[in-house]
Coordinates of C-alpha atoms in Angstrom, one line a residue:
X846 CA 124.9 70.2 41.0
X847 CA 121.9 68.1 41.6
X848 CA 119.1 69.2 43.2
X849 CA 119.5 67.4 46.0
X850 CA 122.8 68.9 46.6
X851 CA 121.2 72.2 46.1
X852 CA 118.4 72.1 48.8
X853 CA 120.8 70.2 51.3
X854 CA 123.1 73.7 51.0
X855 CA 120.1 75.7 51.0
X856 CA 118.7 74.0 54.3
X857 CA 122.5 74.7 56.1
X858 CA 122.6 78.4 54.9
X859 CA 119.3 78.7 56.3
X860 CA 120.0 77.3 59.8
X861 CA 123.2 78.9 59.6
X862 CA 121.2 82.1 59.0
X863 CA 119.1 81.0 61.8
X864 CA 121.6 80.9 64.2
X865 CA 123.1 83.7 63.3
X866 CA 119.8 85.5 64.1
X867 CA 119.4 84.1 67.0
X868 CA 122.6 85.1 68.4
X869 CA 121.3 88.4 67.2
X870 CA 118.4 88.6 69.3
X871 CA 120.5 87.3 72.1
X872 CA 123.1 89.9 72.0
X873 CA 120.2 92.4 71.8
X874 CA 118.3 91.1 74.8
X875 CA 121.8 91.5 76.8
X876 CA 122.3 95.0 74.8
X877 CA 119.1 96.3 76.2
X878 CA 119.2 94.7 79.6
X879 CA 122.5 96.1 80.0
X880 CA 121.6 99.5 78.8
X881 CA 119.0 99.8 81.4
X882 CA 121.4 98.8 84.0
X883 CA 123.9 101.3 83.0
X884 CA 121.5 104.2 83.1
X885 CA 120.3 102.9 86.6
X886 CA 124.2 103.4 88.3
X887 CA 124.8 106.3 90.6
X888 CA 127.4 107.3 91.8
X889 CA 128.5 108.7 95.7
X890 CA 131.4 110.3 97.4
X891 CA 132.3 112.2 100.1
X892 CA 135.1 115.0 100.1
X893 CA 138.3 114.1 102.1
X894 CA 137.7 115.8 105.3
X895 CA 133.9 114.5 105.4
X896 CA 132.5 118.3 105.2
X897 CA 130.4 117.2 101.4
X898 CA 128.7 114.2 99.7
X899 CA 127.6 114.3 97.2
X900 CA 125.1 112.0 95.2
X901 CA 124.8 111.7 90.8
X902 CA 122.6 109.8 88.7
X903 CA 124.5 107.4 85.7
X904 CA 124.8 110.4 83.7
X905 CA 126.5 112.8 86.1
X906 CA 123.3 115.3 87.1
X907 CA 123.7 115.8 91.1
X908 CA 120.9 114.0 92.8
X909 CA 121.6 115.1 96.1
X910 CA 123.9 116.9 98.4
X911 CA 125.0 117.1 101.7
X912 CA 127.0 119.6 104.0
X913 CA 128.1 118.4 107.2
X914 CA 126.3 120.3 110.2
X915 CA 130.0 122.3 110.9
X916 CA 130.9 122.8 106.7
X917 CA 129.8 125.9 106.5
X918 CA 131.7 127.3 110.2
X919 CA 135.0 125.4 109.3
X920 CA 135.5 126.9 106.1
X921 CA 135.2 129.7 103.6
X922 CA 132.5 129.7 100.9
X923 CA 135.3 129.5 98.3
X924 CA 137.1 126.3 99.8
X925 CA 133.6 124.9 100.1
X926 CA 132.7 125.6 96.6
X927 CA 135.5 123.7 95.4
X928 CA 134.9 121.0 97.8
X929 CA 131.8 120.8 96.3
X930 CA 133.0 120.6 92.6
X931 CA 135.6 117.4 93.3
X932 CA 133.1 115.8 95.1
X933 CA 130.6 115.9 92.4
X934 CA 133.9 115.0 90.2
X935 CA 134.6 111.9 92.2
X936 CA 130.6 110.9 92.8
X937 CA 130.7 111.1 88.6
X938 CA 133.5 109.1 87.8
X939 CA 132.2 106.0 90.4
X940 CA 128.6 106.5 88.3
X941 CA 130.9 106.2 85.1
X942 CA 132.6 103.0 86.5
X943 CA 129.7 101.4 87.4
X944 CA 128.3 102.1 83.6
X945 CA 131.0 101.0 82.5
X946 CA 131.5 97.9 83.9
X947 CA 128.3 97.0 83.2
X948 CA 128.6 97.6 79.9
X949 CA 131.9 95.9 78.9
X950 CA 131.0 92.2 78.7
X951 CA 128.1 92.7 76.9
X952 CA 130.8 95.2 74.5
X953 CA 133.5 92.6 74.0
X954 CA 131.3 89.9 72.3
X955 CA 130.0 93.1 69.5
X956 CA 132.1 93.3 66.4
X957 CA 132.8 97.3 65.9
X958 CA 132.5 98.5 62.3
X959 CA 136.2 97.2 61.1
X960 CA 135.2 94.0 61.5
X961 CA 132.1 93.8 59.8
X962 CA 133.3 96.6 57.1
X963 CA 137.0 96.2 56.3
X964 CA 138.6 99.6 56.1
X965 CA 135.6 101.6 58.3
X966 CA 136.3 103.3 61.3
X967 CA 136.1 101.9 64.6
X968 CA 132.8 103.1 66.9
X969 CA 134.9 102.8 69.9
X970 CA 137.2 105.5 69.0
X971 CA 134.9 107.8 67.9
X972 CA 133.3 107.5 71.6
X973 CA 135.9 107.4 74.5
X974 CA 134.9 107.6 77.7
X975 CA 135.7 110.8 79.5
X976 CA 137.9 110.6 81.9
X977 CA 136.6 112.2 85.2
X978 CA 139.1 113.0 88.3
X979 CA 138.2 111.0 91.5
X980 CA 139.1 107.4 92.6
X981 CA 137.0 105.2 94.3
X982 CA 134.4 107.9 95.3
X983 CA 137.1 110.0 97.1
X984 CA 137.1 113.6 96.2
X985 CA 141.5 112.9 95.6
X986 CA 142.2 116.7 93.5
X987 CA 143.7 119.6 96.3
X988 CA 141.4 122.0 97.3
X989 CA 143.3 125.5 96.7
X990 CA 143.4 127.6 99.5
X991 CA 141.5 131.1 98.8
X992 CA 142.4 133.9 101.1
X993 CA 139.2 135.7 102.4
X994 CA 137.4 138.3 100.2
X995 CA 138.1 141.8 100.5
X996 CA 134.8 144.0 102.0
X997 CA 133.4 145.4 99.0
X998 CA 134.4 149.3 99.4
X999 CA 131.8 151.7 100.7
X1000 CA 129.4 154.0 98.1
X1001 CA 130.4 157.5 97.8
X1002 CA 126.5 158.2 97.9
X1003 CA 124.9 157.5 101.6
X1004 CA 121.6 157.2 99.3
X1005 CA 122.8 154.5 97.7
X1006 CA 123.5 152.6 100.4
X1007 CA 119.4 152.4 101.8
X1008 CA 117.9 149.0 102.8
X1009 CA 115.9 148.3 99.4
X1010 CA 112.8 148.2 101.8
X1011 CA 113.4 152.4 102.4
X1012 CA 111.9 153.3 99.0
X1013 CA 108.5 151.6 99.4
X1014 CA 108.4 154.0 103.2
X1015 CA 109.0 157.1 101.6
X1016 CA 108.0 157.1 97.6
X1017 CA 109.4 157.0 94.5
X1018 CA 111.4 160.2 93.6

């Protein structure tokens, strides 16, 4: 090959190396831009009967929660409880959503490691998203009915049975 030749394949490998890089940097612009946005979504819900909302950050930590004003005189602690579970659940997997969705265009132009590494195994696979119960930030899972606890049975010993504030009036033993 001439020399000519030589540099005139030299000069497209370079701007073809160019471009590549710039794509790059575009890609990782979008990446990073898209990353913040993801770890920005929350997530809401509210439990069927309207009793519990609940509020989560993109990564599922509860931010905030709310009882209705009658929640805690229309049902027992137990039932409430698991109100409060499905409606962190369902708050969760709208935070999840959100992430998601945010995430997957930017995700469909990225090769995984197969592509770039014949043979390798794929990222995406190794890191499946968790699926959460909950749909469309409606606590959706039946809340069990509990049957009232039992009064816990008397002690045997009236003197263990004292208001705690009884020792400091008369001494230690």
């Amino acid at each position: 090959m001439e020399q000519d030749q030589l540099d005139a394949r030299n000069a497209a490998l370079r701007d073809q190396v160019e471009d590549m890089l710039a794509g790059l940097r575009k890609q990782t612009g979008e990446l990073k831009a898209a990353q913040a946005e993801a770890a920005n979504a929350t997530g809401e819900a509210q439990s069927p009967d309207g009793q519990v909302s609940v509020a989560v950050n993109a990564t599922g930590v509860v931010t905030s929660v709310r009882f209705a004003q009658s929640a805690l005189l229309r049902t027992t602690p137990d039932r409430l409880g698991h109100l409060v579970v499905q409606t962190i659940q369902a708050a969760a997997a709208v935070a999840q959503a959100k992430s998601a969705a945010v995430l997957a265009p930017v995700r469909q132009g990225m090769p995984d490691l197969p592509d770039l590494f014949p043979g390798a195994p794929s990222l995406s696979a190794l890191n499946p998203p968790v699926p959460l119960p909950g749909r469309g930030g409606q606590a959706t899972a039946p809340v069990p009915h509990t049957p009232p606890a039992r009064p816990r049975p008397r002690p045997q010993h009236p003197e263990e049975d004292e208001p705690l504030g009884s020792i400091m009036q008369r001494g230690y033993r």
